[in-house]
Amino acid sequence: MGAGTGERRGRGVATARLLGAALLTGGVVLGGGGAYAAPSPSPTGHGTGHDDGRGGRSDGHGDRHGDDRTASPSATSPAAKPAAGPGGSPVGRPAGVTGSGAPATARKPGPPPAGLVLQPADGAAVGIPTVAGLRQALAAALQDKSLGTVTFAVADATSGQILYGAGENTPATPASTTKLATSLAALTLIPGDTRIATRVVAGASPADITLVGGGDPTLTALPADQVQIDGAPADADTAPASLEALAARTAAALRAAGTATVRLGYDVSLYTGSPQHADYDALNIPLMTPLMADEGKADPRSREEAPARVADPAGQAAETFAALLKAHGITVEGKAKQTAAAAPAGAAVLAEVTSPTVARLVERLLTTSDNTLAEAIARQVALAAHKPAGFDGAATAVTDTLAGLGVRSAGLVLHDGSGLHAGNTIPPAVLVQLLGLASSPDHPELRPVLTGLPVAGFTGTLGKRFGAGSGAAEAAGLVRAKTGTRSGVNTLAGTVVDADGRLLSFAVMTRTTAPADTARAAMDRIVARLAACGCH
């Protein structure tokens, strides 16, 4: 340990507790018809649904890939070795683009308020960990047999330089750490203050109206006092857009026009291709349509990590909306019907509601590892990049956007935005490069990637990890990381404050036959060793 460890530890702990959600509110709104500038609307729009850290499939509040896939790995860990070359030097990014293709540079969020985001220690005052120091600190933890085959990378978050690793350039299954790539791409192309709109537009006659899905899966049919996100009540910045509010506004507009009876259609033309994920099970993710309420849950109040989903999310949302219109005195003839074509671009907007900002949505999908929200945000990336808004187009858009940032392409293969797909691969070195970009002072717009990471022992999918008896409790509050789990696969990628107060980034990726909880605890102990040393 370096000199002055106690003093530096205190400084590191205090600094770590300053990490917060430094995000903006305001004015770009995405909907079925693209994007437009709007005066800062009141915060709306969020839902729940996760996939990482605690339960079955792809990680997220659920790290859910159960235990039913993936061949048994080798039970031995490769010998750790020094890693060569820089891991994440910031690279210039192209100008951001909104969903309609309009340049977003004028609306680029400014840097977050001072003090809310962890600042790296002054490199001149604190020495960078050495290979020898890291090897000594991690040697025992890396020998844990429950890890199976482990690859990893440790980098200096200030410079992005990889300091130590083993198999750091080897492609590995990322599970829900895929969401780091999705989130980084989204905040590169889409201004953080963008909101996703759900609209009702006028049809060919006064009696025809169309509910247009804009791609907000967090739209809720629940009363405001029943909405929870990761088990806590939503606040003003994270509260989801309300289907009830949309119905009330629509009814008011119809009454003002002298219309009391309507025929309701719904438009789901924004997305393309099959709505069914390759790993669809009607639990971890619904059919992906641009119109759904409460992420397509059969029970909107469900707190299950992998809740049952409705068979037709768009149709169910439209029927719920029709019932709400009736409650506001508007008669809806027959059943809501899916429109054969997209609503005309110039159709008069009768009412709309908007989601929380994209920055807030990114934080949520990372904290709770929300598969559905991750796939929806990936489709917004596709729209911003002028790609088809389906699984393939979204994966291509994310990959291309990362390439434009200078992210290494070798070993990076994406098939979705959530990490549910078994064919995704990302090397540890690429994960730490993504974290390095999010940490870079050159990219303040990417900071929600860091503020959205779960805090060890406190929030999201790390809320029940790094606890007493884990052997990693001393790192609680000092680690922020994205979790990932599939059958036999466990990943963890994030940042940690070491004993000298220096911010390090890391990625640990394992393939093992050990129980998931056992493997996760062994990974947590690796990261705890980083927090406990200066490693000089």
Coordinates of C-alpha atoms in Angstrom, one line a residue:
M1 CA 0.0 0.0 0.0
G2 CA 1.2 3.5 -0.8
A3 CA 2.2 6.0 1.9
G4 CA -0.6 7.9 3.6
T5 CA -3.1 5.2 2.9
G6 CA -5.4 6.0 5.9
E7 CA -5.7 9.7 4.9
R8 CA -6.1 8.8 1.3
R9 CA -8.7 6.2 2.1
G10 CA -10.8 8.8 3.9
R11 CA -10.5 11.1 1.0
G12 CA -11.5 8.3 -1.4
V13 CA -14.5 7.3 0.7
A14 CA -15.7 10.9 0.9
T15 CA -15.2 11.5 -2.8
A16 CA -17.0 8.2 -3.7
R17 CA -20.1 9.4 -1.8
L18 CA -20.3 12.5 -4.0
L19 CA -21.2 10.4 -7.1
G20 CA -24.6 11.4 -8.1
A21 CA -26.9 11.8 -11.1
A22 CA -25.7 14.9 -12.7
L23 CA -28.1 15.3 -15.6
L24 CA -30.1 17.9 -17.4
T25 CA -33.8 18.5 -18.2
G26 CA -35.2 20.3 -21.1
G27 CA -36.1 20.3 -24.6
V28 CA -35.8 17.7 -27.4
V29 CA -38.7 15.3 -27.9
L30 CA -38.7 12.1 -29.9
G31 CA -41.9 10.5 -31.1
G32 CA -43.2 8.5 -34.0
G33 CA -42.6 11.4 -36.3
G34 CA -39.0 12.1 -35.3
A35 CA -37.7 14.9 -33.0
Y36 CA -38.5 18.5 -32.4
A37 CA -37.3 21.2 -30.1
A38 CA -39.7 22.0 -27.3
P39 CA -39.7 24.2 -24.2
S40 CA -38.6 22.3 -21.1
P41 CA -41.6 20.0 -20.5
S42 CA -42.5 18.8 -17.0
P43 CA -40.7 15.5 -16.2
T44 CA -42.6 12.4 -17.2
G45 CA -42.1 8.9 -18.4
H46 CA -40.4 6.0 -16.7
G47 CA -41.3 2.4 -16.0
T48 CA -39.5 -0.7 -14.6
G49 CA -38.1 -4.0 -15.6
H50 CA -34.7 -5.2 -15.2
D51 CA -32.4 -8.0 -16.1
D52 CA -29.4 -7.9 -14.1
G53 CA -27.7 -9.0 -10.9
R54 CA -30.1 -11.1 -9.1
G55 CA -32.1 -13.5 -11.0
G56 CA -32.2 -15.4 -14.3
R57 CA -31.5 -14.3 -17.8
S58 CA -29.3 -11.5 -19.0
D59 CA -28.1 -9.9 -16.0
G60 CA -30.0 -6.8 -15.2
H61 CA -32.2 -6.9 -12.2
G62 CA -32.4 -10.4 -13.0
D63 CA -29.1 -11.1 -14.6
R64 CA -31.4 -13.5 -15.9
H65 CA -30.1 -15.9 -18.2
G66 CA -31.0 -18.6 -15.8
D67 CA -28.8 -21.6 -15.6
D68 CA -29.9 -23.4 -18.8
R69 CA -27.3 -22.4 -21.4
T70 CA -23.7 -22.1 -22.2
A71 CA -21.3 -25.0 -22.2
S72 CA -19.3 -25.8 -19.1
P73 CA -16.0 -23.9 -19.0
S74 CA -12.6 -24.8 -17.9
A75 CA -12.2 -24.7 -14.2
T76 CA -8.8 -23.1 -14.2
S77 CA -7.9 -19.4 -14.5
P78 CA -5.2 -18.1 -16.9
A79 CA -2.1 -16.7 -15.3
A80 CA -2.4 -12.9 -15.0
K81 CA 0.0 -10.9 -17.1
P82 CA 0.7 -7.3 -17.8
A83 CA -1.5 -5.7 -20.5
A84 CA 0.1 -3.8 -23.3
G85 CA -1.0 -0.5 -24.7
P86 CA -3.6 2.1 -23.9
G87 CA -7.1 0.9 -23.2
G88 CA -9.3 3.8 -23.7
S89 CA -7.8 7.0 -24.9
P90 CA -10.6 9.5 -25.6
V91 CA -11.3 10.0 -29.3
G92 CA -13.2 12.8 -30.9
R93 CA -16.9 12.0 -31.6
P94 CA -19.1 13.1 -34.5
A95 CA -21.8 15.6 -33.9
G96 CA -24.8 14.1 -32.3
V97 CA -28.0 13.6 -34.3
T98 CA -31.6 13.5 -33.1
G99 CA -34.1 10.9 -34.3
S100 CA -35.1 13.1 -37.2
G101 CA -31.6 13.6 -38.4
A102 CA -31.3 17.2 -37.2
P103 CA -27.8 18.1 -35.9
A104 CA -27.8 18.0 -32.1
T105 CA -24.7 20.0 -31.5
A106 CA -26.6 23.1 -30.5
R107 CA -28.4 21.2 -27.8
K108 CA -25.4 19.3 -26.5
P109 CA -25.6 19.1 -22.7
G110 CA -23.0 21.0 -20.8
P111 CA -20.8 19.5 -18.1
P112 CA -22.5 18.3 -15.0
P113 CA -22.5 20.4 -11.9
A114 CA -19.2 20.4 -10.0
G115 CA -18.9 17.8 -7.2
L116 CA -21.5 15.4 -8.4
V117 CA -19.3 13.2 -10.5
L118 CA -16.2 11.5 -9.1
Q119 CA -13.1 13.3 -10.2
P120 CA -9.9 11.2 -10.8
A121 CA -7.1 11.9 -8.3
D122 CA -4.3 14.2 -9.4
G123 CA -1.8 12.1 -11.2
A124 CA 1.1 14.3 -10.1
A125 CA 0.2 13.7 -6.4
V126 CA -0.7 10.0 -6.5
G127 CA 1.3 7.4 -8.3
I128 CA -0.3 5.1 -10.8
P129 CA -0.6 1.5 -9.7
T130 CA 2.2 -0.7 -11.0
V131 CA 2.0 -4.2 -12.6
A132 CA 3.9 -5.6 -9.7
G133 CA 1.6 -4.0 -7.2
L134 CA -1.5 -5.1 -8.9
R135 CA -0.2 -8.6 -9.4
Q136 CA 0.6 -8.9 -5.7
A137 CA -2.8 -7.5 -4.7
L138 CA -4.9 -9.6 -6.9
A139 CA -3.0 -12.9 -7.0
A140 CA -4.9 -14.7 -4.3
A141 CA -8.3 -13.5 -5.3
L142 CA -7.7 -14.6 -8.9
Q143 CA -6.9 -18.1 -7.8
D144 CA -10.4 -18.7 -6.5
K145 CA -11.6 -21.9 -8.3
S146 CA -15.2 -20.7 -8.5
L147 CA -14.2 -18.1 -11.1
G148 CA -13.5 -20.9 -13.6
T149 CA -12.0 -19.2 -16.7
V150 CA -11.4 -15.5 -16.0
T151 CA -10.3 -12.7 -18.2
F152 CA -9.9 -9.1 -16.9
A153 CA -8.5 -5.7 -17.4
V154 CA -7.6 -2.9 -15.0
A155 CA -7.1 0.6 -16.3
D156 CA -6.3 4.1 -15.1
A157 CA -9.6 6.0 -15.5
T158 CA -7.8 9.3 -16.0
S159 CA -5.8 8.2 -19.1
G160 CA -7.5 5.0 -20.1
Q161 CA -4.2 3.2 -20.0
I162 CA -4.6 -0.5 -19.2
L163 CA -2.4 -1.3 -16.2
Y164 CA -2.8 -5.0 -15.8
G165 CA -4.8 -7.8 -17.2
A166 CA -5.2 -11.4 -18.4
G167 CA -6.9 -12.2 -21.7
E168 CA -7.9 -8.6 -21.9
N169 CA -8.2 -8.7 -25.7
T170 CA -10.1 -12.0 -25.8
P171 CA -13.7 -11.8 -26.8
A172 CA -16.0 -12.9 -24.0
T173 CA -19.8 -13.1 -23.4
P174 CA -20.7 -9.7 -21.9
A175 CA -24.3 -10.5 -20.9
S176 CA -25.8 -7.2 -19.5
T177 CA -22.5 -5.3 -19.7
T178 CA -23.6 -4.9 -23.3
K179 CA -25.8 -2.1 -21.9
L180 CA -22.7 0.0 -21.5
A181 CA -22.2 0.0 -25.2
T182 CA -25.9 0.8 -25.9
S183 CA -25.8 3.7 -23.4
L184 CA -22.6 5.2 -24.6
A185 CA -23.9 5.1 -28.2
A186 CA -27.2 6.7 -27.2
L187 CA -25.6 9.6 -25.4
T188 CA -23.2 10.2 -28.3
L189 CA -26.0 10.6 -30.9
I190 CA -28.9 11.8 -28.8
P191 CA -28.8 14.9 -26.6
G192 CA -29.2 13.9 -23.0
D193 CA -32.2 16.2 -22.5
T194 CA -34.2 14.5 -25.2
R195 CA -37.6 13.1 -24.2
I196 CA -39.6 10.4 -26.0
A197 CA -43.1 11.3 -26.9
T198 CA -46.3 9.3 -27.1
R199 CA -48.9 11.2 -29.1
V200 CA -52.5 11.1 -30.1
V201 CA -53.1 12.7 -33.6
A202 CA -56.2 13.5 -35.6
G203 CA -57.3 11.2 -38.4
A204 CA -59.0 11.6 -41.7
S205 CA -62.3 12.7 -40.0
P206 CA -63.0 14.3 -36.7
A207 CA -64.2 10.9 -35.4
D208 CA -60.9 9.2 -36.1
I209 CA -57.9 9.5 -33.8
T210 CA -54.6 7.6 -33.7
L211 CA -52.4 6.7 -30.8
V212 CA -48.8 6.9 -32.0
G213 CA -46.1 4.8 -30.3
G214 CA -42.8 6.8 -30.0
G215 CA -40.8 4.0 -28.4
D216 CA -41.2 4.8 -24.7
P217 CA -41.7 1.4 -22.9
T218 CA -41.9 3.2 -19.5
L219 CA -45.3 4.8 -20.3
T220 CA -47.5 3.7 -17.4
A221 CA -51.2 3.1 -16.8
L222 CA -50.6 3.2 -13.1
P223 CA -51.6 6.0 -10.8
A224 CA -48.7 8.2 -9.9
D225 CA -48.6 7.1 -6.3
Q226 CA -48.3 3.4 -7.3
V227 CA -45.3 3.9 -9.6
Q228 CA -42.0 2.5 -8.3
I229 CA -38.6 2.2 -9.9
D230 CA -36.3 -0.4 -8.4
G231 CA -38.5 -0.6 -5.4
A232 CA -38.6 3.2 -4.6
P233 CA -41.2 5.8 -5.5
A234 CA -40.4 7.8 -8.7
D235 CA -39.4 11.4 -8.2
A236 CA -40.1 14.4 -10.5
D237 CA -37.2 13.6 -12.8
T238 CA -37.9 9.9 -13.2
A239 CA -41.7 9.6 -13.1
P240 CA -43.0 7.8 -16.1
A241 CA -45.3 9.4 -18.7
S242 CA -48.9 8.7 -17.8
L243 CA -51.4 7.1 -20.1
E244 CA -54.1 8.5 -17.9
A245 CA -52.8 12.0 -18.4
L246 CA -52.7 11.4 -22.2
A247 CA -56.3 10.3 -22.1
A248 CA -57.4 13.3 -20.1
R249 CA -55.7 15.7 -22.5
T250 CA -57.1 13.9 -25.5
A251 CA -60.6 14.0 -24.1
A252 CA -60.3 17.7 -23.4
A253 CA -59.1 18.4 -27.0
L254 CA -62.0 16.3 -28.4
R255 CA -64.6 18.0 -26.3
A256 CA -63.2 21.4 -27.3
A257 CA -63.7 20.4 -30.9
G258 CA -67.2 19.2 -30.2
T259 CA -66.4 15.5 -30.6
A260 CA -67.8 12.9 -28.2
T261 CA -67.5 9.7 -30.1
V262 CA -64.3 8.4 -31.9
R263 CA -62.8 5.4 -33.6
L264 CA -59.3 4.6 -32.2
G265 CA -56.4 3.4 -34.2
Y266 CA -52.8 2.8 -33.1
D267 CA -49.6 3.3 -35.0
V268 CA -46.6 1.0 -34.4
S269 CA -44.8 1.8 -37.6
L270 CA -41.7 3.3 -35.9
Y271 CA -40.0 -0.1 -35.4
T272 CA -39.1 -2.5 -38.2
G273 CA -38.4 -6.2 -38.4
S274 CA -39.6 -8.9 -36.0
P275 CA -40.5 -7.7 -32.5
Q276 CA -39.4 -11.0 -31.0
H277 CA -35.9 -11.2 -29.5
A278 CA -33.9 -14.3 -30.4
D279 CA -34.0 -15.3 -26.7
Y280 CA -37.7 -14.4 -26.2
D281 CA -39.4 -16.1 -23.2
A282 CA -42.2 -13.7 -22.5
L283 CA -40.6 -13.0 -19.1
N284 CA -37.3 -11.1 -19.4
I285 CA -38.5 -9.0 -22.3
P286 CA -41.8 -8.4 -24.1
L287 CA -42.3 -8.3 -27.8
M288 CA -40.6 -5.0 -28.8
T289 CA -43.1 -2.6 -30.1
P290 CA -42.9 1.2 -30.0
L291 CA -46.2 1.3 -28.1
M292 CA -46.5 -0.4 -24.8
A293 CA -47.5 0.4 -21.2
D294 CA -45.5 -0.7 -18.2
E295 CA -43.1 -2.6 -20.4
G296 CA -45.8 -5.0 -21.4
K297 CA -46.2 -6.5 -18.0
A298 CA -49.3 -8.6 -17.5
D299 CA -49.4 -7.1 -14.0
P300 CA -48.1 -3.5 -14.1
R301 CA -47.6 -3.6 -10.3
S302 CA -45.4 -6.7 -10.4
R303 CA -42.1 -6.5 -8.6
E304 CA -40.8 -9.7 -10.1
E305 CA -37.4 -9.6 -11.8
A306 CA -38.8 -11.5 -14.8
P307 CA -42.6 -10.8 -14.8
A308 CA -45.0 -12.4 -17.2
R309 CA -45.6 -10.2 -20.3
V310 CA -48.8 -9.7 -22.3
A311 CA -49.0 -11.4 -25.7
D312 CA -49.8 -8.1 -27.6
P313 CA -48.2 -5.1 -25.8
A314 CA -49.3 -2.5 -28.4
G315 CA -52.9 -3.8 -28.5
Q316 CA -53.1 -4.0 -24.7
A317 CA -51.9 -0.4 -24.4
A318 CA -54.4 0.8 -26.9
E319 CA -57.3 -0.9 -25.2
T320 CA -56.2 0.5 -21.9
F321 CA -56.1 3.9 -23.5
A322 CA -59.6 3.4 -24.9
A323 CA -60.9 2.5 -21.4
L324 CA -59.3 5.7 -20.0
L325 CA -61.0 7.8 -22.7
K326 CA -64.3 6.3 -21.8
A327 CA -63.7 7.2 -18.2
H328 CA -63.3 10.8 -19.4
G329 CA -66.6 10.8 -21.2
I330 CA -65.4 9.9 -24.7
T331 CA -67.2 7.0 -26.4
V332 CA -64.9 4.7 -28.4
E333 CA -66.6 2.7 -31.1
G334 CA -65.6 -0.9 -31.3
K335 CA -62.0 -2.1 -30.5
A336 CA -58.9 -0.2 -31.1
K337 CA -57.3 -1.3 -34.4
Q338 CA -53.7 -1.2 -35.6
T339 CA -53.4 1.2 -38.5
A340 CA -52.2 -0.1 -41.9
A341 CA -49.9 2.8 -42.4
A342 CA -48.0 5.4 -40.4
A343 CA -49.9 8.4 -39.2
P344 CA -49.3 11.3 -41.7
A345 CA -46.3 13.5 -40.6
G346 CA -48.5 16.6 -40.7
A347 CA -51.3 15.2 -38.6
A348 CA -52.6 17.5 -36.0
V349 CA -51.4 16.5 -32.5
L350 CA -54.4 16.4 -30.1
A351 CA -52.3 15.5 -27.0
E352 CA -49.0 14.0 -26.0
V353 CA -47.0 12.9 -23.0
T354 CA -43.2 12.6 -22.7
S355 CA -40.7 10.3 -21.0
P356 CA -37.9 11.4 -18.6
T357 CA -34.8 12.6 -20.4
V358 CA -32.7 10.1 -22.3
A359 CA -30.0 10.8 -19.7
R360 CA -32.3 9.6 -17.0
L361 CA -33.5 6.6 -19.0
V362 CA -29.9 5.6 -19.5
E363 CA -29.2 5.8 -15.8
R364 CA -32.2 3.7 -15.1
L365 CA -31.5 1.0 -17.6
L366 CA -28.0 0.7 -16.2
T367 CA -28.9 0.8 -12.5
T368 CA -31.7 -1.8 -12.8
S369 CA -30.3 -3.5 -15.9
D370 CA -33.6 -3.1 -17.7
N371 CA -33.7 -5.3 -20.8
T372 CA -36.8 -3.7 -22.3
L373 CA -35.6 -0.1 -21.8
A374 CA -32.2 -1.0 -23.2
E375 CA -33.7 -2.4 -26.4
A376 CA -35.9 0.7 -26.7
I377 CA -32.9 3.0 -26.3
A378 CA -30.9 1.0 -28.8
R379 CA -33.7 1.6 -31.3
Q380 CA -33.5 5.3 -30.7
V381 CA -29.8 5.0 -31.6
A382 CA -30.8 3.3 -34.8
L383 CA -33.3 6.1 -35.6
A384 CA -30.7 8.8 -34.9
A385 CA -28.2 7.0 -37.1
H386 CA -30.8 6.5 -39.9
K387 CA -30.8 2.7 -39.5
P388 CA -33.9 0.4 -39.4
A389 CA -35.2 0.4 -35.9
G390 CA -35.1 -3.3 -35.2
F391 CA -32.7 -5.6 -33.5
D392 CA -30.2 -5.8 -36.4
G393 CA -30.4 -2.1 -37.2
A394 CA -29.9 -1.1 -33.6
A395 CA -26.9 -3.4 -33.2
T396 CA -25.3 -2.0 -36.3
A397 CA -26.0 1.6 -35.2
V398 CA -24.4 1.0 -31.8
T399 CA -21.4 -0.7 -33.3
D400 CA -20.9 2.0 -35.9
T401 CA -21.2 4.8 -33.3
L402 CA -18.6 3.2 -31.1
A403 CA -16.3 2.9 -34.0
G404 CA -16.7 6.6 -34.6
L405 CA -15.5 7.2 -31.1
G406 CA -12.4 5.1 -31.7
V407 CA -13.5 2.1 -29.7
R408 CA -11.6 -1.1 -30.7
S409 CA -13.6 -3.2 -33.1
A410 CA -11.7 -6.5 -32.7
G411 CA -13.8 -9.0 -30.8
L412 CA -16.8 -6.6 -30.5
V413 CA -19.9 -8.4 -31.8
L414 CA -23.4 -7.2 -30.9
H415 CA -26.8 -8.7 -31.8
D416 CA -29.0 -6.6 -29.4
G417 CA -28.9 -3.7 -27.0
S418 CA -29.6 -5.5 -23.8
G419 CA -27.1 -8.4 -23.6
L420 CA -29.8 -11.1 -23.7
H421 CA -28.3 -12.5 -27.0
A422 CA -25.9 -15.4 -26.5
G423 CA -23.9 -14.4 -29.5
N424 CA -22.7 -11.0 -28.2
T425 CA -18.9 -10.7 -27.5
I426 CA -16.9 -7.9 -26.0
P427 CA -13.3 -8.2 -24.7
P428 CA -12.5 -6.8 -21.3
A429 CA -10.2 -4.2 -22.9
V430 CA -13.2 -2.8 -24.8
L431 CA -15.3 -2.6 -21.7
V432 CA -12.7 -0.5 -19.9
Q433 CA -12.3 1.7 -23.0
L434 CA -16.0 2.4 -22.9
L435 CA -15.7 3.4 -19.2
G436 CA -12.7 5.5 -20.0
L437 CA -14.7 7.5 -22.6
A438 CA -17.5 8.0 -20.1
S439 CA -14.9 9.2 -17.6
S440 CA -13.1 11.5 -20.0
P441 CA -13.4 15.3 -19.5
D442 CA -13.7 15.5 -23.2
H443 CA -17.1 13.8 -23.1
P444 CA -19.3 15.3 -20.4
E445 CA -22.3 14.2 -22.4
L446 CA -21.4 10.6 -21.5
R447 CA -21.3 11.1 -17.8
P448 CA -24.7 9.4 -17.1
V449 CA -23.0 6.1 -18.0
L450 CA -21.0 6.5 -14.8
T451 CA -23.8 8.0 -12.7
G452 CA -26.1 5.2 -13.8
L453 CA -23.8 2.4 -12.6
P454 CA -25.1 0.6 -9.5
V455 CA -23.2 1.4 -6.3
A456 CA -21.8 -1.6 -4.5
G457 CA -23.9 -2.5 -1.4
F458 CA -26.4 0.3 -2.0
T459 CA -28.2 0.5 -5.3
G460 CA -29.6 -1.4 -8.3
T461 CA -28.1 -4.8 -9.1
L462 CA -25.3 -4.3 -6.7
G463 CA -27.6 -3.5 -3.8
K464 CA -27.3 -6.9 -2.2
R465 CA -23.6 -7.5 -3.1
F466 CA -20.4 -6.4 -1.3
G467 CA -22.2 -7.1 2.0
A468 CA -21.1 -8.5 5.4
G469 CA -19.6 -11.9 5.0
S470 CA -18.8 -11.5 1.3
G471 CA -15.1 -10.8 1.9
A472 CA -15.7 -7.6 -0.2
A473 CA -17.6 -5.4 2.3
E474 CA -14.8 -2.9 2.6
A475 CA -15.4 -1.9 -1.0
A476 CA -19.1 -1.1 -0.5
G477 CA -19.7 2.5 -1.7
L478 CA -16.3 2.6 -3.5
V479 CA -17.4 0.6 -6.5
R480 CA -19.8 1.5 -9.2
A481 CA -20.3 -1.3 -11.8
K482 CA -22.5 -2.9 -14.4
T483 CA -23.3 -6.5 -13.7
G484 CA -23.9 -9.2 -16.2
T485 CA -25.1 -12.8 -15.9
R486 CA -26.0 -15.7 -18.2
S487 CA -26.0 -19.4 -17.5
G488 CA -22.3 -20.1 -16.5
V489 CA -21.3 -16.5 -17.3
N490 CA -20.7 -13.6 -14.9
T491 CA -19.3 -10.2 -15.7
L492 CA -18.6 -7.0 -13.8
A493 CA -17.4 -3.8 -15.3
G494 CA -17.1 -0.4 -13.7
T495 CA -15.0 2.0 -11.6
V496 CA -13.4 1.7 -8.2
V497 CA -11.6 4.2 -5.9
D498 CA -8.3 2.7 -4.6
A499 CA -6.7 3.4 -1.3
D500 CA -4.9 6.5 -2.8
G501 CA -8.1 8.0 -4.0
R502 CA -7.3 7.2 -7.6
L503 CA -10.2 6.2 -9.9
L504 CA -9.6 2.9 -11.7
S505 CA -11.8 1.2 -14.3
F506 CA -12.0 -2.6 -14.5
A507 CA -13.7 -5.4 -16.3
V508 CA -13.9 -9.0 -15.0
M509 CA -15.4 -11.7 -17.1
T510 CA -15.8 -15.3 -16.1
R511 CA -17.1 -18.6 -17.4
T512 CA -17.7 -21.2 -14.7
T513 CA -19.8 -24.1 -13.5
A514 CA -19.9 -22.7 -10.0
P515 CA -23.2 -21.3 -8.7
A516 CA -23.8 -17.7 -9.8
D517 CA -23.8 -16.3 -6.3
T518 CA -20.5 -18.0 -5.5
A519 CA -18.9 -16.7 -8.7
R520 CA -20.2 -13.2 -8.2
A521 CA -18.8 -13.1 -4.6
A522 CA -15.4 -14.2 -5.9
M523 CA -15.5 -11.4 -8.5
D524 CA -16.4 -8.9 -5.9
R525 CA -13.4 -9.9 -3.8
I526 CA -11.1 -9.2 -6.8
V527 CA -12.5 -5.6 -7.1
A528 CA -12.3 -5.2 -3.3
R529 CA -8.6 -5.9 -3.5
L530 CA -8.3 -3.0 -5.9
A531 CA -10.1 -0.7 -3.5
A532 CA -7.8 -1.8 -0.6
C533 CA -4.5 -1.1 -2.2
G534 CA -2.5 1.7 -3.8
C535 CA -0.7 -1.1 -5.7
H536 CA 2.6 0.8 -6.2

